[in-house]
Amino acid sequence: MEKGNQSVVSEFIFQGLCASKELQIFLLLTFSTLYLLTVVGNLFVVLLIIRDHHLHSPMYFLLANLSFVDFCLSSVTTPKLTTDLLQENKTISFGGCMSQILGVHFFGGAEMTILVTMGYDRYVAICKPLHYSSIMDRQKCIWLVWIAWIIGFLHSLIQMVTIVGLPFCGPRVVDSFFCDIPLVMKLACMETDTLGRVINTNSGIYATTCFILLMISYTYILLTVFLRSKDGASKALSTCTSHIVVVVLFFGPCIVIFLGSVNITWVDKFLSVVYTLITPVLNPAIYTLRNKEIKNAIKRLWASLSNMKP
């Protein structure tokens, strides 16, 4: 097709999750509730850690950043997803589509790096407790978080620059509920199979590398503590279990999607819902329900609020 005959695509149309009206109403109520819990849960964790000086430690500083990233990641796609469940025509502007791609990869990339940093923090705390305060000092924690955000931004910028320059002249139907790079690339007026494989492999290698580093960290933690004492191993397992659950829930779907291991549309959509909506709402519960210090901080907050009542 000659460039002169191409018409520029100004918007894309989402196929959505399903065609059934009844199922869409059910999903609307479910996703709205989950998003509300995501916003309230994650922002509550952030504010609680900022307010309570007992939680001003590296582990909770990293947890606050993770909660904020989860809130942002879910906010990139979920509001649009829920409103589209009420619409016949699920459209998004070209700029909005590019913004979704930028946001998903920015916050997703930042979350991967923050999770790796949290794994490193637990490794130092459990395996090198005498050196913990010197290794994980305040300045280093701030730098590690800055690095996570910078990596996320660079990762997303590379992804968006790659796709924003492609020629789009139709069709414009995206078989998903948000702008996912592989599906949007299929709509370009040129052959993108090779470029798509390169982008997916790049993201897949990044996610897989972070996942492997985390698994090595937690395996080393458990093995080291187990050799010292069985009681210590039990305590370490309890400490790391919540981290491992979050890591598997977040990295599992990402690795499968980016490496293109599954070519079934509904499976891809389900995995996308898991890491953009389900994981962000589960993180506050996973990290707080088994954490005594968080529970004590909530009790102190409740007590202070009760004392303020007339």
mmCIF file of C-alpha atoms in Angstrom:
data_model
loop_
_atom_site.group_PDB
_atom_site.id
_atom_site.type_symbol
_atom_site.label_atom_id
_atom_site.label_comp_id
_atom_site.label_asym_id
_atom_site.label_seq_id
_atom_site.Cartn_x
_atom_site.Cartn_y
_atom_site.Cartn_z
ATOM 1 C CA MET A 1 0.000 0.000 0.000
ATOM 2 C CA GLU A 2 1.426 3.380 -0.947
ATOM 3 C CA LYS A 3 1.846 5.947 1.736
ATOM 4 C CA GLY A 4 -0.284 8.449 -0.161
ATOM 5 C CA ASN A 5 -3.298 6.147 -0.004
ATOM 6 C CA GLN A 6 -3.042 5.526 3.747
ATOM 7 C CA SER A 7 -5.536 7.104 6.133
ATOM 8 C CA VAL A 8 -4.231 7.831 9.623
ATOM 9 C CA VAL A 9 -5.968 5.945 12.440
ATOM 10 C CA SER A 10 -7.140 8.417 15.106
ATOM 11 C CA GLU A 11 -8.673 5.840 17.457
ATOM 12 C CA PHE A 12 -8.795 2.130 18.174
ATOM 13 C CA ILE A 13 -11.737 -0.104 19.118
ATOM 14 C CA PHE A 14 -11.489 -2.655 21.932
ATOM 15 C CA GLN A 15 -13.173 -6.032 21.579
ATOM 16 C CA GLY A 16 -13.366 -6.203 25.372
ATOM 17 C CA LEU A 17 -13.483 -9.292 27.539
ATOM 18 C CA CYS A 18 -16.779 -10.779 26.399
ATOM 19 C CA ALA A 19 -19.954 -10.155 24.365
ATOM 20 C CA SER A 20 -22.547 -11.349 26.900
ATOM 21 C CA LYS A 21 -24.498 -8.461 28.483
ATOM 22 C CA GLU A 22 -25.189 -10.430 31.655
ATOM 23 C CA LEU A 23 -21.521 -11.317 32.072
ATOM 24 C CA GLN A 24 -20.507 -7.718 31.408
ATOM 25 C CA ILE A 25 -22.762 -6.506 34.245
ATOM 26 C CA PHE A 26 -21.262 -9.112 36.583
ATOM 27 C CA LEU A 27 -17.732 -8.108 35.559
ATOM 28 C CA LEU A 28 -18.599 -4.424 35.992
ATOM 29 C CA LEU A 29 -19.628 -4.976 39.609
ATOM 30 C CA THR A 30 -16.683 -7.299 40.275
ATOM 31 C CA PHE A 31 -14.002 -5.116 38.694
ATOM 32 C CA SER A 32 -15.394 -1.912 40.232
ATOM 33 C CA THR A 33 -15.247 -3.515 43.667
ATOM 34 C CA LEU A 34 -11.735 -4.853 43.086
ATOM 35 C CA TYR A 35 -10.502 -1.479 41.851
ATOM 36 C CA LEU A 36 -12.018 0.302 44.854
ATOM 37 C CA LEU A 37 -10.246 -2.186 47.144
ATOM 38 C CA THR A 38 -7.021 -1.665 45.184
ATOM 39 C CA VAL A 39 -7.153 2.110 45.599
ATOM 40 C CA VAL A 40 -8.164 2.058 49.265
ATOM 41 C CA GLY A 41 -5.855 -0.824 50.239
ATOM 42 C CA ASN A 42 -2.696 0.396 48.542
ATOM 43 C CA LEU A 43 -3.072 4.069 49.447
ATOM 44 C CA PHE A 44 -3.879 3.069 53.031
ATOM 45 C CA VAL A 45 -0.613 1.108 53.218
ATOM 46 C CA VAL A 46 1.326 4.075 51.793
ATOM 47 C CA LEU A 47 -0.212 6.581 54.213
ATOM 48 C CA LEU A 48 0.125 4.216 57.179
ATOM 49 C CA ILE A 49 3.848 3.723 56.522
ATOM 50 C CA ILE A 50 4.387 7.473 56.069
ATOM 51 C CA ARG A 51 2.471 8.306 59.270
ATOM 52 C CA ASP A 52 3.830 5.643 61.656
ATOM 53 C CA HIS A 53 7.478 6.246 62.572
ATOM 54 C CA HIS A 54 7.765 2.603 63.724
ATOM 55 C CA LEU A 55 7.508 1.645 60.044
ATOM 56 C CA HIS A 56 10.281 3.964 58.854
ATOM 57 C CA SER A 57 12.622 1.131 57.881
ATOM 58 C CA PRO A 58 13.951 -0.024 54.468
ATOM 59 C CA MET A 59 11.498 -2.923 54.193
ATOM 60 C CA TYR A 60 8.441 -0.728 54.716
ATOM 61 C CA PHE A 61 9.855 2.073 52.569
ATOM 62 C CA LEU A 62 10.068 -0.428 49.713
ATOM 63 C CA LEU A 63 6.602 -1.775 50.542
ATOM 64 C CA ALA A 64 5.156 1.749 50.365
ATOM 65 C CA ASN A 65 6.672 2.188 46.905
ATOM 66 C CA LEU A 66 5.315 -1.206 45.815
ATOM 67 C CA SER A 67 1.821 -0.256 46.980
ATOM 68 C CA PHE A 68 1.997 3.060 45.146
ATOM 69 C CA VAL A 69 3.150 1.317 41.939
ATOM 70 C CA ASP A 70 0.308 -1.215 42.257
ATOM 71 C CA PHE A 71 -2.199 1.613 42.591
ATOM 72 C CA CYS A 72 -0.776 3.326 39.486
ATOM 73 C CA LEU A 73 -0.538 0.119 37.422
ATOM 74 C CA SER A 74 -4.161 -0.783 38.083
ATOM 75 C CA SER A 75 -5.273 2.799 37.377
ATOM 76 C CA VAL A 76 -3.783 2.700 33.872
ATOM 77 C CA THR A 77 -6.267 0.108 32.590
ATOM 78 C CA THR A 78 -9.033 -0.631 35.103
ATOM 79 C CA PRO A 79 -11.070 2.631 34.964
ATOM 80 C CA LYS A 80 -11.232 2.368 31.174
ATOM 81 C CA LEU A 81 -12.076 -1.338 31.405
ATOM 82 C CA THR A 82 -14.987 -0.770 33.801
ATOM 83 C CA THR A 83 -16.493 2.152 31.855
ATOM 84 C CA ASP A 84 -16.196 0.202 28.589
ATOM 85 C CA LEU A 85 -18.352 -2.559 30.075
ATOM 86 C CA LEU A 86 -21.225 -0.045 29.859
ATOM 87 C CA GLN A 87 -20.449 0.999 26.298
ATOM 88 C CA GLU A 88 -21.439 -0.491 22.966
ATOM 89 C CA ASN A 89 -18.491 1.111 21.181
ATOM 90 C CA LYS A 90 -15.338 0.651 23.225
ATOM 91 C CA THR A 91 -13.049 3.215 21.612
ATOM 92 C CA ILE A 92 -9.782 4.824 22.689
ATOM 93 C CA SER A 93 -7.888 7.634 20.986
ATOM 94 C CA PHE A 94 -4.492 7.004 19.435
ATOM 95 C CA GLY A 95 -2.878 9.169 22.134
ATOM 96 C CA GLY A 96 -4.792 7.326 24.852
ATOM 97 C CA CYS A 97 -3.638 4.003 23.445
ATOM 98 C CA MET A 98 0.006 5.091 23.439
ATOM 99 C CA SER A 99 -0.425 6.422 26.992
ATOM 100 C CA GLN A 100 -1.703 3.021 28.135
ATOM 101 C CA ILE A 101 1.301 1.290 26.581
ATOM 102 C CA LEU A 102 3.633 3.775 28.272
ATOM 103 C CA GLY A 103 1.878 3.439 31.637
ATOM 104 C CA VAL A 104 1.636 -0.356 31.719
ATOM 105 C CA HIS A 105 5.314 -0.820 30.862
ATOM 106 C CA PHE A 106 6.456 2.045 33.080
ATOM 107 C CA PHE A 107 4.730 0.862 36.250
ATOM 108 C CA GLY A 108 5.128 -2.821 35.369
ATOM 109 C CA GLY A 109 8.865 -2.404 34.818
ATOM 110 C CA ALA A 110 9.221 -0.365 38.018
ATOM 111 C CA GLU A 111 7.332 -3.023 39.992
ATOM 112 C CA MET A 112 9.616 -5.794 38.735
ATOM 113 C CA THR A 113 12.698 -3.888 39.878
ATOM 114 C CA ILE A 114 11.153 -2.965 43.233
ATOM 115 C CA LEU A 115 10.304 -6.619 43.868
ATOM 116 C CA VAL A 116 13.926 -7.558 43.120
ATOM 117 C CA THR A 117 15.052 -4.841 45.540
ATOM 118 C CA MET A 118 12.706 -6.206 48.204
ATOM 119 C CA GLY A 119 14.192 -9.663 47.671
ATOM 120 C CA TYR A 120 17.677 -8.217 48.122
ATOM 121 C CA ASP A 121 16.518 -6.408 51.273
ATOM 122 C CA ARG A 122 15.213 -9.673 52.773
ATOM 123 C CA TYR A 123 18.438 -11.446 51.794
ATOM 124 C CA VAL A 124 20.552 -8.881 53.645
ATOM 125 C CA ALA A 125 18.207 -8.796 56.654
ATOM 126 C CA ILE A 126 18.141 -12.576 57.126
ATOM 127 C CA CYS A 127 21.561 -13.677 55.872
ATOM 128 C CA LYS A 128 23.631 -10.673 56.994
ATOM 129 C CA PRO A 129 21.732 -9.210 59.946
ATOM 130 C CA LEU A 130 24.799 -7.637 61.602
ATOM 131 C CA HIS A 131 25.544 -5.610 58.468
ATOM 132 C CA TYR A 132 21.928 -4.786 57.582
ATOM 133 C CA SER A 133 21.903 -1.201 58.868
ATOM 134 C CA SER A 134 25.113 -0.336 57.038
ATOM 135 C CA ILE A 135 24.189 -2.080 53.754
ATOM 136 C CA MET A 136 20.558 -0.952 53.580
ATOM 137 C CA ASP A 137 20.943 2.593 54.846
ATOM 138 C CA ARG A 138 18.423 5.305 54.021
ATOM 139 C CA GLN A 139 20.462 6.824 51.197
ATOM 140 C CA LYS A 140 20.939 3.468 49.468
ATOM 141 C CA CYS A 141 17.232 2.661 49.729
ATOM 142 C CA ILE A 142 16.328 5.965 48.099
ATOM 143 C CA TRP A 143 18.799 5.321 45.291
ATOM 144 C CA LEU A 144 17.501 1.785 44.751
ATOM 145 C CA VAL A 145 13.945 3.078 44.429
ATOM 146 C CA TRP A 146 15.065 5.830 42.041
ATOM 147 C CA ILE A 147 16.837 3.206 39.942
ATOM 148 C CA ALA A 148 13.635 1.127 39.851
ATOM 149 C CA TRP A 149 11.614 4.094 38.581
ATOM 150 C CA ILE A 150 14.283 5.024 36.032
ATOM 151 C CA ILE A 151 14.480 1.455 34.699
ATOM 152 C CA GLY A 152 10.698 1.345 34.425
ATOM 153 C CA PHE A 153 10.650 4.652 32.548
ATOM 154 C CA LEU A 154 13.424 3.659 30.131
ATOM 155 C CA HIS A 155 11.789 0.284 29.508
ATOM 156 C CA SER A 156 8.424 1.908 28.740
ATOM 157 C CA LEU A 157 10.003 4.639 26.612
ATOM 158 C CA ILE A 158 11.778 2.077 24.430
ATOM 159 C CA GLN A 159 8.544 0.128 23.979
ATOM 160 C CA MET A 160 6.468 3.184 23.099
ATOM 161 C CA VAL A 161 9.027 4.755 20.739
ATOM 162 C CA THR A 162 9.183 1.468 18.870
ATOM 163 C CA ILE A 163 5.446 1.314 18.246
ATOM 164 C CA VAL A 164 4.434 4.998 17.995
ATOM 165 C CA GLY A 165 6.349 5.423 14.755
ATOM 166 C CA LEU A 166 4.597 2.535 12.982
ATOM 167 C CA PRO A 167 2.110 3.383 10.193
ATOM 168 C CA PHE A 168 -1.508 2.683 11.220
ATOM 169 C CA CYS A 169 -4.119 2.910 8.466
ATOM 170 C CA GLY A 170 -6.627 0.220 9.441
ATOM 171 C CA PRO A 171 -7.975 -2.134 10.652
ATOM 172 C CA ARG A 172 -8.293 -0.629 14.127
ATOM 173 C CA VAL A 173 -9.887 -3.354 16.297
ATOM 174 C CA VAL A 174 -7.791 -4.481 19.284
ATOM 175 C CA ASP A 175 -8.868 -7.887 20.603
ATOM 176 C CA SER A 176 -8.339 -6.987 24.259
ATOM 177 C CA PHE A 177 -9.500 -4.519 26.905
ATOM 178 C CA PHE A 178 -6.388 -2.308 26.769
ATOM 179 C CA CYS A 179 -3.620 -1.432 24.321
ATOM 180 C CA ASP A 180 -1.274 -4.379 24.479
ATOM 181 C CA ILE A 181 1.792 -4.003 22.246
ATOM 182 C CA PRO A 182 1.567 -7.338 20.345
ATOM 183 C CA LEU A 183 -2.095 -6.753 19.443
ATOM 184 C CA VAL A 184 -1.613 -3.118 18.438
ATOM 185 C CA MET A 185 1.412 -3.992 16.322
ATOM 186 C CA LYS A 186 -0.712 -6.409 14.309
ATOM 187 C CA LEU A 187 -2.752 -3.425 13.106
ATOM 188 C CA ALA A 188 0.235 -1.638 11.550
ATOM 189 C CA CYS A 189 0.335 -1.307 7.767
ATOM 190 C CA MET A 190 3.591 -3.212 7.484
ATOM 191 C CA GLU A 191 5.119 -6.548 8.410
ATOM 192 C CA THR A 192 5.845 -6.484 12.166
ATOM 193 C CA ASP A 193 6.302 -10.155 13.062
ATOM 194 C CA THR A 194 10.057 -9.839 13.490
ATOM 195 C CA LEU A 195 9.799 -6.560 15.408
ATOM 196 C CA GLY A 196 7.071 -8.041 17.607
ATOM 197 C CA ARG A 197 9.201 -11.051 18.480
ATOM 198 C CA VAL A 198 12.119 -8.782 19.355
ATOM 199 C CA ILE A 199 9.965 -6.586 21.642
ATOM 200 C CA ASN A 200 8.303 -9.571 23.326
ATOM 201 C CA THR A 201 11.605 -11.361 23.793
ATOM 202 C CA ASN A 202 13.153 -8.218 25.272
ATOM 203 C CA SER A 203 10.325 -7.821 27.792
ATOM 204 C CA GLY A 204 10.241 -11.559 28.442
ATOM 205 C CA ILE A 205 13.968 -11.728 29.142
ATOM 206 C CA TYR A 206 13.708 -8.740 31.499
ATOM 207 C CA ALA A 207 10.806 -10.304 33.420
ATOM 208 C CA THR A 208 12.421 -13.758 33.474
ATOM 209 C CA THR A 209 15.765 -12.366 34.668
ATOM 210 C CA CYS A 210 14.101 -10.481 37.529
ATOM 211 C CA PHE A 211 12.099 -13.590 38.431
ATOM 212 C CA ILE A 212 15.200 -15.819 38.468
ATOM 213 C CA LEU A 213 17.111 -13.319 40.622
ATOM 214 C CA LEU A 214 14.242 -13.282 43.104
ATOM 215 C CA MET A 215 14.002 -17.063 43.235
ATOM 216 C CA ILE A 216 17.761 -17.317 43.784
ATOM 217 C CA SER A 217 17.531 -14.774 46.625
ATOM 218 C CA TYR A 218 14.714 -16.555 48.423
ATOM 219 C CA THR A 219 16.215 -20.003 47.871
ATOM 220 C CA TYR A 220 19.522 -18.809 49.310
ATOM 221 C CA ILE A 221 17.700 -17.248 52.278
ATOM 222 C CA LEU A 222 15.839 -20.448 53.125
ATOM 223 C CA LEU A 223 18.858 -22.698 52.666
ATOM 224 C CA THR A 224 21.100 -20.454 54.760
ATOM 225 C CA VAL A 225 18.665 -20.147 57.650
ATOM 226 C CA PHE A 226 17.713 -23.821 57.525
ATOM 227 C CA LEU A 227 21.349 -24.773 58.065
ATOM 228 C CA ARG A 228 21.500 -22.551 61.132
ATOM 229 C CA SER A 229 18.367 -23.703 62.938
ATOM 230 C CA LYS A 230 15.025 -25.286 62.179
ATOM 231 C CA ASP A 231 13.197 -22.621 64.169
ATOM 232 C CA GLY A 232 14.955 -19.958 62.157
ATOM 233 C CA ALA A 233 14.031 -21.719 58.941
ATOM 234 C CA SER A 234 10.376 -21.723 59.958
ATOM 235 C CA LYS A 235 10.499 -18.009 60.729
ATOM 236 C CA ALA A 236 12.303 -17.232 57.471
ATOM 237 C CA LEU A 237 9.776 -19.282 55.515
ATOM 238 C CA SER A 238 6.945 -17.336 57.128
ATOM 239 C CA THR A 239 8.675 -14.045 56.295
ATOM 240 C CA CYS A 240 9.383 -14.932 52.667
ATOM 241 C CA THR A 241 6.147 -16.746 51.813
ATOM 242 C CA SER A 242 4.176 -13.540 51.254
ATOM 243 C CA HIS A 243 6.952 -12.162 49.042
ATOM 244 C CA ILE A 244 7.130 -15.353 46.984
ATOM 245 C CA VAL A 245 3.335 -15.438 46.473
ATOM 246 C CA VAL A 246 3.371 -11.848 45.168
ATOM 247 C CA VAL A 247 6.338 -12.596 42.896
ATOM 248 C CA VAL A 248 4.667 -15.661 41.348
ATOM 249 C CA LEU A 249 1.318 -13.876 40.889
ATOM 250 C CA PHE A 250 2.940 -10.916 39.162
ATOM 251 C CA PHE A 251 5.764 -12.488 37.169
ATOM 252 C CA GLY A 252 3.958 -15.656 36.078
ATOM 253 C CA PRO A 253 1.407 -13.995 33.755
ATOM 254 C CA CYS A 254 3.954 -11.421 32.527
ATOM 255 C CA ILE A 255 6.482 -14.071 31.484
ATOM 256 C CA VAL A 256 3.841 -16.187 29.725
ATOM 257 C CA ILE A 257 2.449 -13.185 27.809
ATOM 258 C CA PHE A 258 5.773 -11.617 26.844
ATOM 259 C CA LEU A 259 7.369 -14.859 25.720
ATOM 260 C CA GLY A 260 4.291 -15.664 23.650
ATOM 261 C CA SER A 261 3.928 -19.109 25.215
ATOM 262 C CA VAL A 262 0.128 -18.930 24.894
ATOM 263 C CA ASN A 263 -1.691 -18.015 21.677
ATOM 264 C CA ILE A 264 -5.229 -18.454 23.011
ATOM 265 C CA THR A 265 -6.992 -15.071 23.174
ATOM 266 C CA TRP A 266 -9.101 -15.662 26.299
ATOM 267 C CA VAL A 267 -6.063 -16.983 28.200
ATOM 268 C CA ASP A 268 -4.085 -13.850 27.306
ATOM 269 C CA LYS A 269 -6.993 -11.686 28.485
ATOM 270 C CA PHE A 270 -7.273 -13.616 31.752
ATOM 271 C CA LEU A 271 -3.523 -13.316 32.429
ATOM 272 C CA SER A 272 -3.693 -9.581 31.666
ATOM 273 C CA VAL A 273 -6.508 -9.172 34.197
ATOM 274 C CA VAL A 274 -4.419 -11.048 36.787
ATOM 275 C CA TYR A 275 -1.378 -8.771 36.668
ATOM 276 C CA THR A 276 -3.214 -5.472 36.073
ATOM 277 C CA LEU A 277 -6.103 -5.948 38.522
ATOM 278 C CA ILE A 278 -5.937 -9.087 40.673
ATOM 279 C CA THR A 279 -2.314 -8.834 41.840
ATOM 280 C CA PRO A 280 -2.528 -5.113 42.822
ATOM 281 C CA VAL A 281 -5.569 -5.792 45.009
ATOM 282 C CA LEU A 282 -3.995 -8.860 46.635
ATOM 283 C CA ASN A 283 -0.650 -7.261 47.497
ATOM 284 C CA PRO A 284 -1.893 -5.145 50.444
ATOM 285 C CA ALA A 285 -3.681 -8.151 51.932
ATOM 286 C CA ILE A 286 -0.750 -10.534 51.421
ATOM 287 C CA TYR A 287 1.785 -8.160 52.953
ATOM 288 C CA THR A 288 -0.357 -6.884 55.850
ATOM 289 C CA LEU A 289 -2.413 -9.827 57.088
ATOM 290 C CA ARG A 290 0.714 -11.767 58.115
ATOM 291 C CA ASN A 291 2.742 -8.775 59.296
ATOM 292 C CA LYS A 292 2.662 -8.063 63.027
ATOM 293 C CA GLU A 293 4.219 -4.606 62.724
ATOM 294 C CA ILE A 294 1.605 -3.499 60.190
ATOM 295 C CA LYS A 295 -1.151 -4.874 62.438
ATOM 296 C CA ASN A 296 0.303 -3.005 65.418
ATOM 297 C CA ALA A 297 0.505 0.177 63.347
ATOM 298 C CA ILE A 298 -3.168 -0.200 62.413
ATOM 299 C CA LYS A 299 -4.031 -0.650 66.105
ATOM 300 C CA ARG A 300 -2.066 2.490 66.989
ATOM 301 C CA LEU A 301 -3.839 4.410 64.235
ATOM 302 C CA TRP A 302 -7.236 3.173 65.404
ATOM 303 C CA ALA A 303 -6.385 4.097 69.000
ATOM 304 C CA SER A 304 -5.319 7.607 68.008
ATOM 305 C CA LEU A 305 -8.484 8.102 65.971
ATOM 306 C CA SER A 306 -10.598 6.858 68.884
ATOM 307 C CA ASN A 307 -8.912 9.349 71.233
ATOM 308 C CA MET A 308 -9.778 12.163 68.823
ATOM 309 C CA LYS A 309 -13.505 11.434 69.088
ATOM 310 C CA PRO A 310 -15.420 13.990 71.265
#
